[in-house]
PDB file of C-alpha atoms and ligand atoms in Angstrom:
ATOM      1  CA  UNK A   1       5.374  -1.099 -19.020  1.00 79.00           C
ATOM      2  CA  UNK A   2       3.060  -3.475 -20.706  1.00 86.00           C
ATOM      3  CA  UNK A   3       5.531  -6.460 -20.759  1.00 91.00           C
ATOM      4  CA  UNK A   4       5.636  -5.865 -17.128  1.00 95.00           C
ATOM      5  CA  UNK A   5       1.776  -6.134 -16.124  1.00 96.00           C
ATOM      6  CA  UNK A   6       1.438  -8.954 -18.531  1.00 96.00           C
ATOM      7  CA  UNK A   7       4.252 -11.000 -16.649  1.00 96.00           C
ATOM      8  CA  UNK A   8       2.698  -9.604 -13.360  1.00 96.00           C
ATOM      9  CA  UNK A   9      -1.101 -10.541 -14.540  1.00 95.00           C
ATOM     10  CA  UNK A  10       0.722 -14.219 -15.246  1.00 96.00           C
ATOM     11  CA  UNK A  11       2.411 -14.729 -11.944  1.00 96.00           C
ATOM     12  CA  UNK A  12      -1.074 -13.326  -9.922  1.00 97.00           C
ATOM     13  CA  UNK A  13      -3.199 -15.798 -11.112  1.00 96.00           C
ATOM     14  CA  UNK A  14      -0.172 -18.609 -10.392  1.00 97.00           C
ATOM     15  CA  UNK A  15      -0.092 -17.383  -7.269  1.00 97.00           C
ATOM     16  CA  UNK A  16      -3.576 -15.578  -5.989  1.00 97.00           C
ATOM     17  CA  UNK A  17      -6.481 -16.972  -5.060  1.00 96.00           C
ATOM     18  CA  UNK A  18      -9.779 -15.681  -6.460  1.00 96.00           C
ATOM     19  CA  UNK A  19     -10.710 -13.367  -3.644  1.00 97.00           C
ATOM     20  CA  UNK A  20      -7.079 -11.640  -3.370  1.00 98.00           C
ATOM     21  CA  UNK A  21      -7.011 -11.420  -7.558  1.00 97.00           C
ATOM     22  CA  UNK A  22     -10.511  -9.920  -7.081  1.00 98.00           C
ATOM     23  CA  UNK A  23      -9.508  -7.317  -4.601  1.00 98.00           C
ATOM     24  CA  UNK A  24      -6.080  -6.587  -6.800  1.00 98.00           C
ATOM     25  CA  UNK A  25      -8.265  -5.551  -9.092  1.00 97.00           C
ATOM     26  CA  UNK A  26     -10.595  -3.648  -7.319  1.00 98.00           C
ATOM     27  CA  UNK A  27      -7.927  -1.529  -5.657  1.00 98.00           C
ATOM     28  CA  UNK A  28      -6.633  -1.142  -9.653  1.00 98.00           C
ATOM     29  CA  UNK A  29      -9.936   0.490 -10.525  1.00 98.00           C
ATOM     30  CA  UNK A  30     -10.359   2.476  -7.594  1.00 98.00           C
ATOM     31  CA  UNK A  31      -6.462   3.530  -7.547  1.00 98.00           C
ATOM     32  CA  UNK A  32      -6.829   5.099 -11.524  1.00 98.00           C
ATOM     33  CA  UNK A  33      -9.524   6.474 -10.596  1.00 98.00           C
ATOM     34  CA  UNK A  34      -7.859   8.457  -7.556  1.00 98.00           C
ATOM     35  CA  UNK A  35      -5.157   9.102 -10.425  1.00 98.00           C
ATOM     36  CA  UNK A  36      -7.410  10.607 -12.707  1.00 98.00           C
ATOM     37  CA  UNK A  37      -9.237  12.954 -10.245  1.00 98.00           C
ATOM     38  CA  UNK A  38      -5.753  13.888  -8.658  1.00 98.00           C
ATOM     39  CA  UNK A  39      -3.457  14.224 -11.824  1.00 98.00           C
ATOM     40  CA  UNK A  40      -1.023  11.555 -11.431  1.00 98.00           C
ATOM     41  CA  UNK A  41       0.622   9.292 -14.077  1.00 98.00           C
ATOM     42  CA  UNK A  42      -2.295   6.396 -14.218  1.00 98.00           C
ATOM     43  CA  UNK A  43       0.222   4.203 -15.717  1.00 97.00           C
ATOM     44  CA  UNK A  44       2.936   4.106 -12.384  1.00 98.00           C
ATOM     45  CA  UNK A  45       0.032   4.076 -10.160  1.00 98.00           C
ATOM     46  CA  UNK A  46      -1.468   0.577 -12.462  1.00 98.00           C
ATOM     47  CA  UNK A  47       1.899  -0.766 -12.152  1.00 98.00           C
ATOM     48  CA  UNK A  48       2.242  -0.256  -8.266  1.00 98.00           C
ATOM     49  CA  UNK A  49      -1.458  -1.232  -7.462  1.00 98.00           C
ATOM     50  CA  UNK A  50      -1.042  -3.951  -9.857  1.00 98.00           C
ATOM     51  CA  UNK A  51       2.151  -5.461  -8.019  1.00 98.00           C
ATOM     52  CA  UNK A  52       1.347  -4.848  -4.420  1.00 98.00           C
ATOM     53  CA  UNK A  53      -0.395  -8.704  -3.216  1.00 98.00           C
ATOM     54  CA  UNK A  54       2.040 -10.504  -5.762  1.00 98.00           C
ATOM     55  CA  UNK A  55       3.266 -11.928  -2.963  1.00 98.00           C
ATOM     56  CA  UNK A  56       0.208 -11.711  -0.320  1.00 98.00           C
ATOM     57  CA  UNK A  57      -1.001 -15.064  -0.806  1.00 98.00           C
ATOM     58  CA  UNK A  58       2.276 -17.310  -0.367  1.00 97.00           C
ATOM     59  CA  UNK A  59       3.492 -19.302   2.378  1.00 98.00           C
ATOM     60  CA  UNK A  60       5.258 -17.160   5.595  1.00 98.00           C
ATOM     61  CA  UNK A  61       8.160 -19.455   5.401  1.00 98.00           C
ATOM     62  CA  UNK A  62       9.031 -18.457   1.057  1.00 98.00           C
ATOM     63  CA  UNK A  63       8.471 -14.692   2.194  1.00 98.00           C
ATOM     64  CA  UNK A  64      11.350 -15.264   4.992  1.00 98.00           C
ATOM     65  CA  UNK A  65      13.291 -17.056   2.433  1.00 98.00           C
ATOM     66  CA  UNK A  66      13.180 -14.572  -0.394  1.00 98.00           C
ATOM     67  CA  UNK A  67      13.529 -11.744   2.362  1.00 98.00           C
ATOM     68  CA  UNK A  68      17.136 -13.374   3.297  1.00 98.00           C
ATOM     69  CA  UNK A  69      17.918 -14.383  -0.407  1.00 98.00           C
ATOM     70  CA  UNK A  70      17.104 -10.794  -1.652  1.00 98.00           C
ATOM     71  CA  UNK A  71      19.520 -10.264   1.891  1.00 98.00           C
ATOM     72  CA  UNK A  72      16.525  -7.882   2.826  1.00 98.00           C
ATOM     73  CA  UNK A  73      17.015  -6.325   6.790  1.00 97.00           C
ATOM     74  CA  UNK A  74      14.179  -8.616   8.456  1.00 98.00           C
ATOM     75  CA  UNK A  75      12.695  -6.739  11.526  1.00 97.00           C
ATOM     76  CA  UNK A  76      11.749  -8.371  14.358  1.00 96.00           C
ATOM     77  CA  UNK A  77       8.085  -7.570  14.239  1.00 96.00           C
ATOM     78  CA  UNK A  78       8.971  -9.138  10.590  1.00 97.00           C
ATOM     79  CA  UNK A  79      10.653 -12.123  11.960  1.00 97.00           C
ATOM     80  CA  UNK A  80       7.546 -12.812  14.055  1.00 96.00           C
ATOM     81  CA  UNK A  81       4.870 -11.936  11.627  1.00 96.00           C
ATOM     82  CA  UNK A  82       6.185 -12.755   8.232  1.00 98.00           C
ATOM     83  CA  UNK A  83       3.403 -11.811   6.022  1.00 98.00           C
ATOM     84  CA  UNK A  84       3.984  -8.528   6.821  1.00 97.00           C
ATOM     85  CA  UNK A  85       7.476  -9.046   4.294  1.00 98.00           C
ATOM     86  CA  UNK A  86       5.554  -9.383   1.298  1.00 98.00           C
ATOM     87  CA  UNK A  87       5.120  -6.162   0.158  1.00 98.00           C
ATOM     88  CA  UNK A  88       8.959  -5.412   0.808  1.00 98.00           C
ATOM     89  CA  UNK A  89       9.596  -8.763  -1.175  1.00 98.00           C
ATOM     90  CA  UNK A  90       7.282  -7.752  -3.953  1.00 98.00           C
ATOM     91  CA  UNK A  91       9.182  -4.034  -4.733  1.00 98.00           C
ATOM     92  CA  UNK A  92      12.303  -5.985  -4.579  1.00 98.00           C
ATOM     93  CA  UNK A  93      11.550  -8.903  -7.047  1.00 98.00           C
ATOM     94  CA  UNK A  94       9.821  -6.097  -9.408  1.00 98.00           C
ATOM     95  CA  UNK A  95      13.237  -4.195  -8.812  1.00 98.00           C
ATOM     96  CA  UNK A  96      15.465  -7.037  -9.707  1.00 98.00           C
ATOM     97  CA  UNK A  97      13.382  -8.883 -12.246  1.00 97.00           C
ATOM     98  CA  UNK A  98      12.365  -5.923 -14.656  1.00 97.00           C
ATOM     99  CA  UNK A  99      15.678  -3.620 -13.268  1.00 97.00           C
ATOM    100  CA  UNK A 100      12.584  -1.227 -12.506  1.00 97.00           C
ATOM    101  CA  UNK A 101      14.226   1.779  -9.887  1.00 97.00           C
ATOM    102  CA  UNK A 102      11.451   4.115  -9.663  1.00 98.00           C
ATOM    103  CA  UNK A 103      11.525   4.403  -6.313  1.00 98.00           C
ATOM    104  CA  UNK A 104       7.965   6.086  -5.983  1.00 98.00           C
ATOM    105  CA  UNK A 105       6.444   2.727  -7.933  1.00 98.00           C
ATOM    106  CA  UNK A 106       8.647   0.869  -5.559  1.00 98.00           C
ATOM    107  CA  UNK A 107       7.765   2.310  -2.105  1.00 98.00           C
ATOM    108  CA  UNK A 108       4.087   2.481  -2.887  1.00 98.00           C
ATOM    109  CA  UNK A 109       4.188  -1.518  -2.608  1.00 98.00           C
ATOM    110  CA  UNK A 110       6.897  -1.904  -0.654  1.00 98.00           C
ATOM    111  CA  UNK A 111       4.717  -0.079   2.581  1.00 98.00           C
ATOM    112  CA  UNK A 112       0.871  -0.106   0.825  1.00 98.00           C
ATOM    113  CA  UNK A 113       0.024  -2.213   4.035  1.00 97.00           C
ATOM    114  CA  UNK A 114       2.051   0.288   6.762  1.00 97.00           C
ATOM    115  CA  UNK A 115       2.539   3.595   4.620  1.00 98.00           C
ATOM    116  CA  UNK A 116       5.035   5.452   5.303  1.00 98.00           C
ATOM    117  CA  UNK A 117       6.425   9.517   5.864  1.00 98.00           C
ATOM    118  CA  UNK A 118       6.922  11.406   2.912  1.00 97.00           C
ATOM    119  CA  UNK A 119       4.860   9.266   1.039  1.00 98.00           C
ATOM    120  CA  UNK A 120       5.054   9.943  -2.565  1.00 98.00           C
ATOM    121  CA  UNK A 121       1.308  10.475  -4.441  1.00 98.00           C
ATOM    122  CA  UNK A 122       1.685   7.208  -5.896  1.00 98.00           C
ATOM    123  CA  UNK A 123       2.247   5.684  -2.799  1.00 98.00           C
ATOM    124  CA  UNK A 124      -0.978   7.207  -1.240  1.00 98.00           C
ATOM    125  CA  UNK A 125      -2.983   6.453  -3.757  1.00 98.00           C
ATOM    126  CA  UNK A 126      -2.033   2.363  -3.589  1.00 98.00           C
ATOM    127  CA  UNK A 127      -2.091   2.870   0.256  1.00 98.00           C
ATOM    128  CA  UNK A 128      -5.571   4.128  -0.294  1.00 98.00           C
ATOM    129  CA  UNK A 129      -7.054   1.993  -2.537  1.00 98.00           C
ATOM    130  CA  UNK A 130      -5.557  -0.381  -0.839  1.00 98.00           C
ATOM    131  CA  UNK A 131      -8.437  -0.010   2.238  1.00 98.00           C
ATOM    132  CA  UNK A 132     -10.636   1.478   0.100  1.00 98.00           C
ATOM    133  CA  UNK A 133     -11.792  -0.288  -2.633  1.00 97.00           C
ATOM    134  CA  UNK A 134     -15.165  -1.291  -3.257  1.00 95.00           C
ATOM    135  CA  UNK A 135     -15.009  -4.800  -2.258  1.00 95.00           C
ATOM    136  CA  UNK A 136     -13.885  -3.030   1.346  1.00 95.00           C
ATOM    137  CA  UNK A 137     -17.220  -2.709   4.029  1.00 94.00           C
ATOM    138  CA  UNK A 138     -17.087  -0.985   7.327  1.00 91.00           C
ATOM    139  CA  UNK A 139     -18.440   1.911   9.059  1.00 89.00           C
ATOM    140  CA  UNK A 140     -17.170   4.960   7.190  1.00 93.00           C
ATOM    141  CA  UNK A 141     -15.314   3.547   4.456  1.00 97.00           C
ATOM    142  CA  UNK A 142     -17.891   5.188   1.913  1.00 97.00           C
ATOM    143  CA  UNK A 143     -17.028   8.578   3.646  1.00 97.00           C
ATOM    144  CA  UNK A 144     -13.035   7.895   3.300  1.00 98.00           C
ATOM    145  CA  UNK A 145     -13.581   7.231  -0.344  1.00 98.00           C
ATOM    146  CA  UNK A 146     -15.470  10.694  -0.923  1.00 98.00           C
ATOM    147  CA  UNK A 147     -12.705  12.560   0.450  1.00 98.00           C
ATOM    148  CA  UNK A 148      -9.546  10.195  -1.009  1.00 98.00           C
ATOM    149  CA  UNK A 149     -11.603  12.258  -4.143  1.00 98.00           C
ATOM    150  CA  UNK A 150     -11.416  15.200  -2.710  1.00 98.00           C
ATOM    151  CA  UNK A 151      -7.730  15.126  -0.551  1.00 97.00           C
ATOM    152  CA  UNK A 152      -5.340  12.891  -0.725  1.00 97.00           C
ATOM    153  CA  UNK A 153      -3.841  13.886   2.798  1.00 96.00           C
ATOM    154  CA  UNK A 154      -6.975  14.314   4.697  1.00 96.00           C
ATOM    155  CA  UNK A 155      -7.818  10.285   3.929  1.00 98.00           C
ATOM    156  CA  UNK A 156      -4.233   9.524   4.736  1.00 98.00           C
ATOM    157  CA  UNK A 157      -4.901  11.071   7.808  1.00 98.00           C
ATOM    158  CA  UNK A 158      -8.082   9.969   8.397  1.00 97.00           C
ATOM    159  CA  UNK A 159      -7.702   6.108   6.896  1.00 97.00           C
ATOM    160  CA  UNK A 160      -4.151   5.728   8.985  1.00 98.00           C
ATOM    161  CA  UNK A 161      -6.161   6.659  11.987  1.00 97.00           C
ATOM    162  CA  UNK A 162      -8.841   4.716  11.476  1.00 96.00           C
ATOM    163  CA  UNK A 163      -6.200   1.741  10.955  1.00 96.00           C
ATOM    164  CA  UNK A 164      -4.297   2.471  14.210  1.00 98.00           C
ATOM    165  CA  UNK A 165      -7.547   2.599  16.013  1.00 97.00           C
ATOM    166  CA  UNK A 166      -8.359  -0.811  14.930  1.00 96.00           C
ATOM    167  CA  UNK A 167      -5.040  -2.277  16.023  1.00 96.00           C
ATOM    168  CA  UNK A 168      -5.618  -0.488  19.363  1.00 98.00           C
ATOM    169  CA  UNK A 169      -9.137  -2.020  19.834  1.00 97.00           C
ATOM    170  CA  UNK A 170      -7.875  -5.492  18.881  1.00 97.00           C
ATOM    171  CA  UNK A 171      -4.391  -5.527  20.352  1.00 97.00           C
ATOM    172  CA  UNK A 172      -2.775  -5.929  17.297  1.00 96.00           C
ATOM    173  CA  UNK A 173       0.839  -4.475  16.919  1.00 95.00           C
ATOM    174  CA  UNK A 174       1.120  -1.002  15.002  1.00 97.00           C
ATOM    175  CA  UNK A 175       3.958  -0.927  12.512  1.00 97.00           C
ATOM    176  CA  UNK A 176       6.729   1.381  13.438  1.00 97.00           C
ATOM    177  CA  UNK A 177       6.466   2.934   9.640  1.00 98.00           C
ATOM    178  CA  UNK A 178       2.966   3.741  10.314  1.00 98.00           C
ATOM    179  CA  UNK A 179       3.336   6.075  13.603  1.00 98.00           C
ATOM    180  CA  UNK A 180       5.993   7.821  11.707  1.00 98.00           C
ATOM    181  CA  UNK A 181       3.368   8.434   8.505  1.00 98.00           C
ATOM    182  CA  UNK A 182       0.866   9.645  11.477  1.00 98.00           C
ATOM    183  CA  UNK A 183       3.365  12.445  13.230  1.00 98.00           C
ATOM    184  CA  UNK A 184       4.266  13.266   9.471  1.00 97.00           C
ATOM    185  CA  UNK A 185       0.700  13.740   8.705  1.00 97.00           C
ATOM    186  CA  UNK A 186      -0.053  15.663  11.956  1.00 96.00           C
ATOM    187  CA  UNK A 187       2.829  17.909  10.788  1.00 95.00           C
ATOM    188  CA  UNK A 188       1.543  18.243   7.603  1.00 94.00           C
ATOM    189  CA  UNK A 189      -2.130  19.184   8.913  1.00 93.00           C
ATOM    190  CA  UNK A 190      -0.662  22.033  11.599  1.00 91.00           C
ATOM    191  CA  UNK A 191       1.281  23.552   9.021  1.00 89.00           C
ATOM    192  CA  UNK A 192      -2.346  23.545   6.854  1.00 78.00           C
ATOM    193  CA  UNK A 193      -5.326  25.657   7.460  1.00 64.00           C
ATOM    194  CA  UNK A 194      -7.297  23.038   9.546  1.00 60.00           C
ATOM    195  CA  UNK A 195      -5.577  23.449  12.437  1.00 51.00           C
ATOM    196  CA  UNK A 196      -5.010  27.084  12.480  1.00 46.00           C
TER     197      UNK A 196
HETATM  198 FE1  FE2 B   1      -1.121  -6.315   0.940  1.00 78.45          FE
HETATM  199 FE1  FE2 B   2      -3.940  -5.376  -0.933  1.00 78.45          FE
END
């Protein structure tokens, strides 16, 4: 595990710029902290939250070339918006390079930007940290990280919809994976005592 974030710290500052290394480790701090509080293995969550912007900082045209070389399925909203690849790109270079198939540590950066259903902890808490750590500032966002302390699902809930509801506002596309992780969470929330 420690051979892996070295060779992940070395390729991050190759390939980050300050801000994005900055926020990488931000969301690292914020995402063992969520670990801690929540009882999950601190060292797969560092590993995910560590990996997840490998990739966030180079060119549209390399992600749509490793996509195809890694012979990756490309979506069309993909196709047309190619950053969106490079959390798919980075779970499969960390897959191939260090022959890592923990698919928990692998989804949580594969869909940290879109989440997904059935999310895994690990992949909540990168997904979280992901919007909420403290270099993050709008309206609520010090009310979303109170309660990713207190429930994981509830800020899933509340974070995806406050992500959807930007999109609406700004006419930006919402990622298929993302309306499925909102009915799952609606599910979820039924089946709980909130709704009943
Ligand atoms: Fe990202
Ligand atoms: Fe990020």
């Amino acid at each position: 595990m420690n051979k892996i974030l070295e060779e992940l710290q070395r390729i991050s500052k190759l390939l980050l710029g300050s801000e994005r290394l900055s926020h990488v480790e931000s969301c690292v701090n914020f995402a063992v902290q969520l670990a801690r509080i929540h009882g999950i293995d601190e060292d797969r969550v560092v590993l995910a939250a560590f990996a997840h912007d490998i990739f966030r900082d180079v060119k549209p045209t390399v992600l749509l070339t490793m996509a195809t070389v890694y012979r990756m399925r490309i979506t069309e909203l993909e196709k047309l918006n190619p950053i969106l690849l490079h959390g798919k790109v980075a779970a499969e270079y960390i897959k191939r390079r260090f022959a890592l198939h923990d698919r928990d540590i692998l989804d949580a950066i594969a869909y940290h930007t879109s989440g997904k259903d059935h999310f895994s902890d690990i992949g909540k808490i990168v997904f979280l940290s992901d919007s909420l750590e403290e270099n993050r500032i709008y309206d609520n966002v010090d009310w979303l990280r109170e309660m990713s302390k207190e429930d994981l699902n509830e800020a899933l809930f509340l974070t995806a919809g406050n992500k959807i509801q930007y999109a609406i506002r700004r006419g930006l596309f919402i990622l298929p994976e993302t309306v499925k992780m909102w009915n799952w969470l609606v599910k979820l929330r039924r089946e709980d005592y909130k709704w009943n």
